[in-house]
Amino acid sequence: MNIPKPDNNKHRKSETPRHEQAMEPYRVSRGKPEHFGTTLDAEGANFTLFSRHATAVELLLYRTADSAEPFQIIALNPAENRSFFFWHIHVEGLPAGIHYTWRVQGPDDTATTGHRFNAKKELVSPAAKAVTDLLWDRKRASDPNDAARTSMRAVVTDEQFNWEGEPAIAQGLEGAIIYRGPCRRVYPSSLILRRAFGHVRRVDRK
């Protein structure tokens, strides 16, 4: 006789993050045109996109990099969510780690004006601080009639870290990336390289 084992996880409190549990859409407000890109604050996340010729803009929110569908699509109101050429919106309570894309409508008369808006395509934010290409498909992305969700996705990041008192990483030059910049003249009193790179051990003159 097989006796079923008790399920110890049955009454365990769920540790799923809020944005995975939430079924109701996030509330939104007008937002601000400042700080191009995405900015986290105490109340949520502010999104800003520059587009001079866009006629309609949508923000698509995904839970993860491989989510098949967005859990919320937010249509921006031009009368409220546009300042000059900046489209902006604030999503209340949105945490870091959410993935997002933009969908933009506008003129599609490339031969005349050079514009090529395509409302079927999801676009990665040009000001994204983090991007995932897990579902990126170049071939499908180049097809103007393909509306599949295979674009790159930006990620909402939290950069509010207090570096005060944070110790420097004790690491040598092994594995370091060396940048080479052309310099016609380098003067001993010049601080340009010091300010640009933080520290310069040697400058080779050729």
C-alpha positions as YAML, in Angstrom:
chain: A
units: angstrom
residues:
- id: 1
  name: MET
  ca: [0.00, 0.00, 0.00]
- id: 2
  name: ASN
  ca: [1.45, 3.34, -1.04]
- id: 3
  name: ILE
  ca: [0.90, 6.10, 1.47]
- id: 4
  name: PRO
  ca: [1.27, 9.59, -0.04]
- id: 5
  name: LYS
  ca: [3.94, 11.68, 1.59]
- id: 6
  name: PRO
  ca: [2.86, 14.98, 3.14]
- id: 7
  name: ASP
  ca: [3.51, 18.05, 1.08]
- id: 8
  name: ASN
  ca: [5.76, 20.19, 3.26]
- id: 9
  name: ASN
  ca: [5.55, 23.05, 0.79]
- id: 10
  name: LYS
  ca: [1.75, 23.26, 0.87]
- id: 11
  name: HIS
  ca: [1.57, 25.80, 3.65]
- id: 12
  name: ARG
  ca: [4.91, 27.44, 3.02]
- id: 13
  name: LYS
  ca: [4.72, 31.18, 2.40]
- id: 14
  name: SER
  ca: [5.33, 32.05, -1.22]
- id: 15
  name: GLU
  ca: [8.62, 33.79, -1.93]
- id: 16
  name: THR
  ca: [7.57, 34.88, -5.39]
- id: 17
  name: PRO
  ca: [8.36, 38.57, -5.99]
- id: 18
  name: ARG
  ca: [5.48, 41.00, -6.06]
- id: 19
  name: HIS
  ca: [5.74, 41.64, -9.79]
- id: 20
  name: GLU
  ca: [5.35, 37.88, -10.42]
- id: 21
  name: GLN
  ca: [2.26, 37.64, -8.19]
- id: 22
  name: ALA
  ca: [0.51, 40.79, -9.34]
- id: 23
  name: MET
  ca: [-2.45, 40.25, -11.61]
- id: 24
  name: GLU
  ca: [-3.72, 43.80, -11.60]
- id: 25
  name: PRO
  ca: [-1.96, 46.21, -13.97]
- id: 26
  name: TYR
  ca: [0.39, 48.77, -12.51]
- id: 27
  name: ARG
  ca: [-1.02, 52.23, -12.11]
- id: 28
  name: VAL
  ca: [0.56, 54.95, -14.20]
- id: 29
  name: SER
  ca: [0.90, 58.72, -14.03]
- id: 30
  name: ARG
  ca: [2.13, 61.49, -16.33]
- id: 31
  name: GLY
  ca: [5.83, 61.07, -15.62]
- id: 32
  name: LYS
  ca: [8.64, 63.52, -16.39]
- id: 33
  name: PRO
  ca: [10.58, 64.24, -19.57]
- id: 34
  name: GLU
  ca: [13.85, 64.67, -17.66]
- id: 35
  name: HIS
  ca: [16.45, 61.91, -17.36]
- id: 36
  name: PHE
  ca: [16.37, 60.26, -20.76]
- id: 37
  name: GLY
  ca: [15.78, 56.52, -20.43]
- id: 38
  name: THR
  ca: [14.51, 54.78, -17.32]
- id: 39
  name: THR
  ca: [14.95, 56.07, -13.78]
- id: 40
  name: LEU
  ca: [13.89, 54.32, -10.57]
- id: 41
  name: ASP
  ca: [12.60, 56.39, -7.66]
- id: 42
  name: ALA
  ca: [10.84, 55.73, -4.37]
- id: 43
  name: GLU
  ca: [7.44, 55.54, -6.10]
- id: 44
  name: GLY
  ca: [8.31, 53.41, -9.13]
- id: 45
  name: ALA
  ca: [9.98, 53.92, -12.50]
- id: 46
  name: ASN
  ca: [9.96, 56.84, -14.93]
- id: 47
  name: PHE
  ca: [10.32, 56.09, -18.65]
- id: 48
  name: THR
  ca: [11.35, 58.69, -21.23]
- id: 49
  name: LEU
  ca: [11.74, 58.28, -24.99]
- id: 50
  name: PHE
  ca: [12.75, 60.88, -27.57]
- id: 51
  name: SER
  ca: [10.94, 60.79, -30.90]
- id: 52
  name: ARG
  ca: [10.27, 63.90, -32.92]
- id: 53
  name: HIS
  ca: [8.01, 62.37, -35.53]
- id: 54
  name: ALA
  ca: [6.19, 59.65, -33.54]
- id: 55
  name: THR
  ca: [2.39, 59.84, -33.59]
- id: 56
  name: ALA
  ca: [1.74, 57.11, -31.00]
- id: 57
  name: VAL
  ca: [3.91, 55.29, -28.46]
- id: 58
  name: GLU
  ca: [3.36, 52.13, -26.40]
- id: 59
  name: LEU
  ca: [5.43, 50.74, -23.51]
- id: 60
  name: LEU
  ca: [5.49, 46.95, -23.22]
- id: 61
  name: LEU
  ca: [6.43, 45.40, -19.87]
- id: 62
  name: TYR
  ca: [7.76, 41.85, -19.53]
- id: 63
  name: ARG
  ca: [8.37, 39.89, -16.33]
- id: 64
  name: THR
  ca: [11.49, 38.14, -17.61]
- id: 65
  name: ALA
  ca: [13.85, 38.06, -20.57]
- id: 66
  name: ASP
  ca: [12.06, 35.05, -22.08]
- id: 67
  name: SER
  ca: [8.43, 35.96, -21.33]
- id: 68
  name: ALA
  ca: [6.31, 35.03, -24.33]
- id: 69
  name: GLU
  ca: [3.94, 37.97, -23.87]
- id: 70
  name: PRO
  ca: [4.07, 41.32, -22.07]
- id: 71
  name: PHE
  ca: [2.09, 41.37, -18.83]
- id: 72
  name: GLN
  ca: [1.08, 44.98, -19.46]
- id: 73
  name: ILE
  ca: [0.96, 47.26, -22.51]
- id: 74
  name: ILE
  ca: [0.72, 50.97, -21.75]
- id: 75
  name: ALA
  ca: [-0.45, 53.36, -24.45]
- id: 76
  name: LEU
  ca: [0.93, 56.86, -23.89]
- id: 77
  name: ASN
  ca: [-1.48, 59.76, -24.32]
- id: 78
  name: PRO
  ca: [0.10, 62.49, -26.50]
- id: 79
  name: ALA
  ca: [-1.85, 65.20, -24.66]
- id: 80
  name: GLU
  ca: [-0.52, 64.07, -21.26]
- id: 81
  name: ASN
  ca: [2.59, 61.97, -21.83]
- id: 82
  name: ARG
  ca: [4.39, 64.12, -24.36]
- id: 83
  name: SER
  ca: [6.49, 67.22, -23.74]
- id: 84
  name: PHE
  ca: [7.97, 68.73, -26.90]
- id: 85
  name: PHE
  ca: [9.62, 65.69, -28.56]
- id: 86
  name: PHE
  ca: [9.86, 63.63, -25.36]
- id: 87
  name: TRP
  ca: [7.36, 60.88, -24.53]
- id: 88
  name: HIS
  ca: [7.26, 60.00, -20.83]
- id: 89
  name: ILE
  ca: [5.29, 58.00, -18.29]
- id: 90
  name: HIS
  ca: [5.68, 56.91, -14.65]
- id: 91
  name: VAL
  ca: [4.77, 53.35, -13.63]
- id: 92
  name: GLU
  ca: [3.94, 53.24, -9.93]
- id: 93
  name: GLY
  ca: [5.58, 50.52, -7.83]
- id: 94
  name: LEU
  ca: [7.51, 49.00, -10.72]
- id: 95
  name: PRO
  ca: [10.67, 47.26, -9.39]
- id: 96
  name: ALA
  ca: [14.09, 46.75, -10.91]
- id: 97
  name: GLY
  ca: [14.48, 43.66, -13.06]
- id: 98
  name: ILE
  ca: [11.44, 44.23, -15.24]
- id: 99
  name: HIS
  ca: [12.13, 43.99, -18.99]
- id: 100
  name: TYR
  ca: [10.58, 46.38, -21.48]
- id: 101
  name: THR
  ca: [10.39, 47.45, -25.11]
- id: 102
  name: TRP
  ca: [8.84, 50.35, -27.02]
- id: 103
  name: ARG
  ca: [6.42, 50.23, -29.93]
- id: 104
  name: VAL
  ca: [6.23, 53.44, -31.95]
- id: 105
  name: GLN
  ca: [3.91, 54.58, -34.74]
- id: 106
  name: GLY
  ca: [4.69, 57.30, -37.24]
- id: 107
  name: PRO
  ca: [5.20, 58.05, -40.95]
- id: 108
  name: ASP
  ca: [6.48, 55.27, -43.18]
- id: 109
  name: ASP
  ca: [7.53, 57.08, -46.34]
- id: 110
  name: THR
  ca: [11.19, 56.23, -46.55]
- id: 111
  name: ALA
  ca: [11.60, 57.25, -50.18]
- id: 112
  name: THR
  ca: [10.31, 60.77, -49.49]
- id: 113
  name: THR
  ca: [11.36, 61.73, -45.97]
- id: 114
  name: GLY
  ca: [13.53, 58.85, -44.79]
- id: 115
  name: HIS
  ca: [11.11, 57.89, -42.02]
- id: 116
  name: ARG
  ca: [10.45, 54.20, -41.50]
- id: 117
  name: PHE
  ca: [8.17, 53.72, -38.53]
- id: 118
  name: ASN
  ca: [6.70, 50.25, -38.12]
- id: 119
  name: ALA
  ca: [4.09, 49.70, -35.39]
- id: 120
  name: LYS
  ca: [4.58, 45.94, -35.65]
- id: 121
  name: LYS
  ca: [8.16, 46.13, -34.38]
- id: 122
  name: GLU
  ca: [9.23, 46.31, -30.77]
- id: 123
  name: LEU
  ca: [12.23, 48.55, -30.18]
- id: 124
  name: VAL
  ca: [14.93, 48.47, -27.53]
- id: 125
  name: SER
  ca: [15.43, 51.71, -25.63]
- id: 126
  name: PRO
  ca: [18.39, 53.70, -27.03]
- id: 127
  name: ALA
  ca: [19.15, 54.80, -23.47]
- id: 128
  name: ALA
  ca: [18.93, 51.35, -21.88]
- id: 129
  name: LYS
  ca: [21.44, 50.69, -19.11]
- id: 130
  name: ALA
  ca: [21.06, 46.92, -19.50]
- id: 131
  name: VAL
  ca: [19.88, 44.84, -22.46]
- id: 132
  name: THR
  ca: [19.05, 41.17, -23.01]
- id: 133
  name: ASP
  ca: [19.17, 39.43, -26.38]
- id: 134
  name: LEU
  ca: [17.86, 36.06, -25.20]
- id: 135
  name: LEU
  ca: [15.04, 36.03, -27.77]
- id: 136
  name: TRP
  ca: [16.76, 38.24, -30.34]
- id: 137
  name: ASP
  ca: [16.30, 36.99, -33.89]
- id: 138
  name: ARG
  ca: [18.01, 39.17, -36.51]
- id: 139
  name: LYS
  ca: [16.31, 37.52, -39.48]
- id: 140
  name: ARG
  ca: [12.81, 37.95, -38.10]
- id: 141
  name: ALA
  ca: [13.60, 41.46, -36.88]
- id: 142
  name: SER
  ca: [14.53, 42.50, -40.43]
- id: 143
  name: ASP
  ca: [11.18, 41.31, -41.80]
- id: 144
  name: PRO
  ca: [8.83, 44.34, -41.75]
- id: 145
  name: ASN
  ca: [5.76, 42.08, -41.63]
- id: 146
  name: ASP
  ca: [6.94, 39.91, -38.75]
- id: 147
  name: ALA
  ca: [5.33, 41.00, -35.47]
- id: 148
  name: ALA
  ca: [6.89, 38.27, -33.32]
- id: 149
  name: ARG
  ca: [8.26, 39.29, -29.91]
- id: 150
  name: THR
  ca: [11.87, 38.52, -30.79]
- id: 151
  name: SER
  ca: [13.45, 41.91, -30.26]
- id: 152
  name: MET
  ca: [16.13, 42.83, -27.77]
- id: 153
  name: ARG
  ca: [14.70, 43.98, -24.43]
- id: 154
  name: ALA
  ca: [15.88, 46.65, -22.07]
- id: 155
  name: VAL
  ca: [16.00, 46.01, -18.33]
- id: 156
  name: VAL
  ca: [14.98, 48.37, -15.54]
- id: 157
  name: THR
  ca: [18.05, 48.78, -13.33]
- id: 158
  name: ASP
  ca: [18.64, 50.24, -9.90]
- id: 159
  name: GLU
  ca: [21.73, 52.45, -9.77]
- id: 160
  name: GLN
  ca: [21.05, 54.00, -6.37]
- id: 161
  name: PHE
  ca: [24.07, 52.49, -4.68]
- id: 162
  name: ASN
  ca: [26.00, 54.37, -2.03]
- id: 163
  name: TRP
  ca: [29.69, 54.03, -2.87]
- id: 164
  name: GLU
  ca: [30.78, 55.95, 0.24]
- id: 165
  name: GLY
  ca: [33.28, 53.83, 2.15]
- id: 166
  name: GLU
  ca: [33.25, 51.05, -0.43]
- id: 167
  name: PRO
  ca: [36.80, 49.58, -0.54]
- id: 168
  name: ALA
  ca: [38.66, 49.50, -3.84]
- id: 169
  name: ILE
  ca: [39.00, 46.14, -5.55]
- id: 170
  name: ALA
  ca: [42.54, 44.81, -5.14]
- id: 171
  name: GLN
  ca: [43.14, 43.61, -8.67]
- id: 172
  name: GLY
  ca: [46.18, 43.75, -10.92]
- id: 173
  name: LEU
  ca: [46.36, 44.24, -14.66]
- id: 174
  name: GLU
  ca: [45.91, 40.55, -15.46]
- id: 175
  name: GLY
  ca: [42.72, 40.21, -17.49]
- id: 176
  name: ALA
  ca: [42.36, 43.98, -17.79]
- id: 177
  name: ILE
  ca: [41.12, 45.65, -20.95]
- id: 178
  name: ILE
  ca: [43.62, 48.16, -22.30]
- id: 179
  name: TYR
  ca: [42.34, 51.15, -24.25]
- id: 180
  name: ARG
  ca: [44.63, 52.85, -26.72]
- id: 181
  name: GLY
  ca: [44.02, 56.44, -27.68]
- id: 182
  name: PRO
  ca: [45.95, 58.54, -30.21]
- id: 183
  name: CYS
  ca: [47.79, 61.50, -28.68]
- id: 184
  name: ARG
  ca: [49.86, 63.89, -30.80]
- id: 185
  name: ARG
  ca: [51.39, 65.62, -27.83]
- id: 186
  name: VAL
  ca: [51.40, 64.75, -24.16]
- id: 187
  name: TYR
  ca: [52.67, 67.33, -21.70]
- id: 188
  name: PRO
  ca: [53.80, 66.41, -18.17]
- id: 189
  name: SER
  ca: [51.46, 69.02, -16.71]
- id: 190
  name: SER
  ca: [48.43, 67.77, -18.63]
- id: 191
  name: LEU
  ca: [45.64, 66.25, -16.55]
- id: 192
  name: ILE
  ca: [43.45, 65.22, -19.48]
- id: 193
  name: LEU
  ca: [44.44, 61.55, -19.42]
- id: 194
  name: ARG
  ca: [44.31, 61.43, -15.64]
- id: 195
  name: ARG
  ca: [40.77, 62.79, -15.63]
- id: 196
  name: ALA
  ca: [39.63, 60.60, -18.49]
- id: 197
  name: PHE
  ca: [41.04, 57.29, -17.34]
- id: 198
  name: GLY
  ca: [41.62, 57.81, -13.63]
- id: 199
  name: HIS
  ca: [45.21, 56.56, -13.71]
- id: 200
  name: VAL
  ca: [47.90, 56.37, -16.38]
- id: 201
  name: ARG
  ca: [51.07, 54.37, -15.72]
- id: 202
  name: ARG
  ca: [52.83, 55.02, -19.00]
- id: 203
  name: VAL
  ca: [52.31, 56.79, -22.28]
- id: 204
  name: ASP
  ca: [54.22, 55.38, -25.24]
- id: 205
  name: ARG
  ca: [55.35, 57.98, -27.74]
- id: 206
  name: LYS
  ca: [55.90, 56.84, -31.30]
...
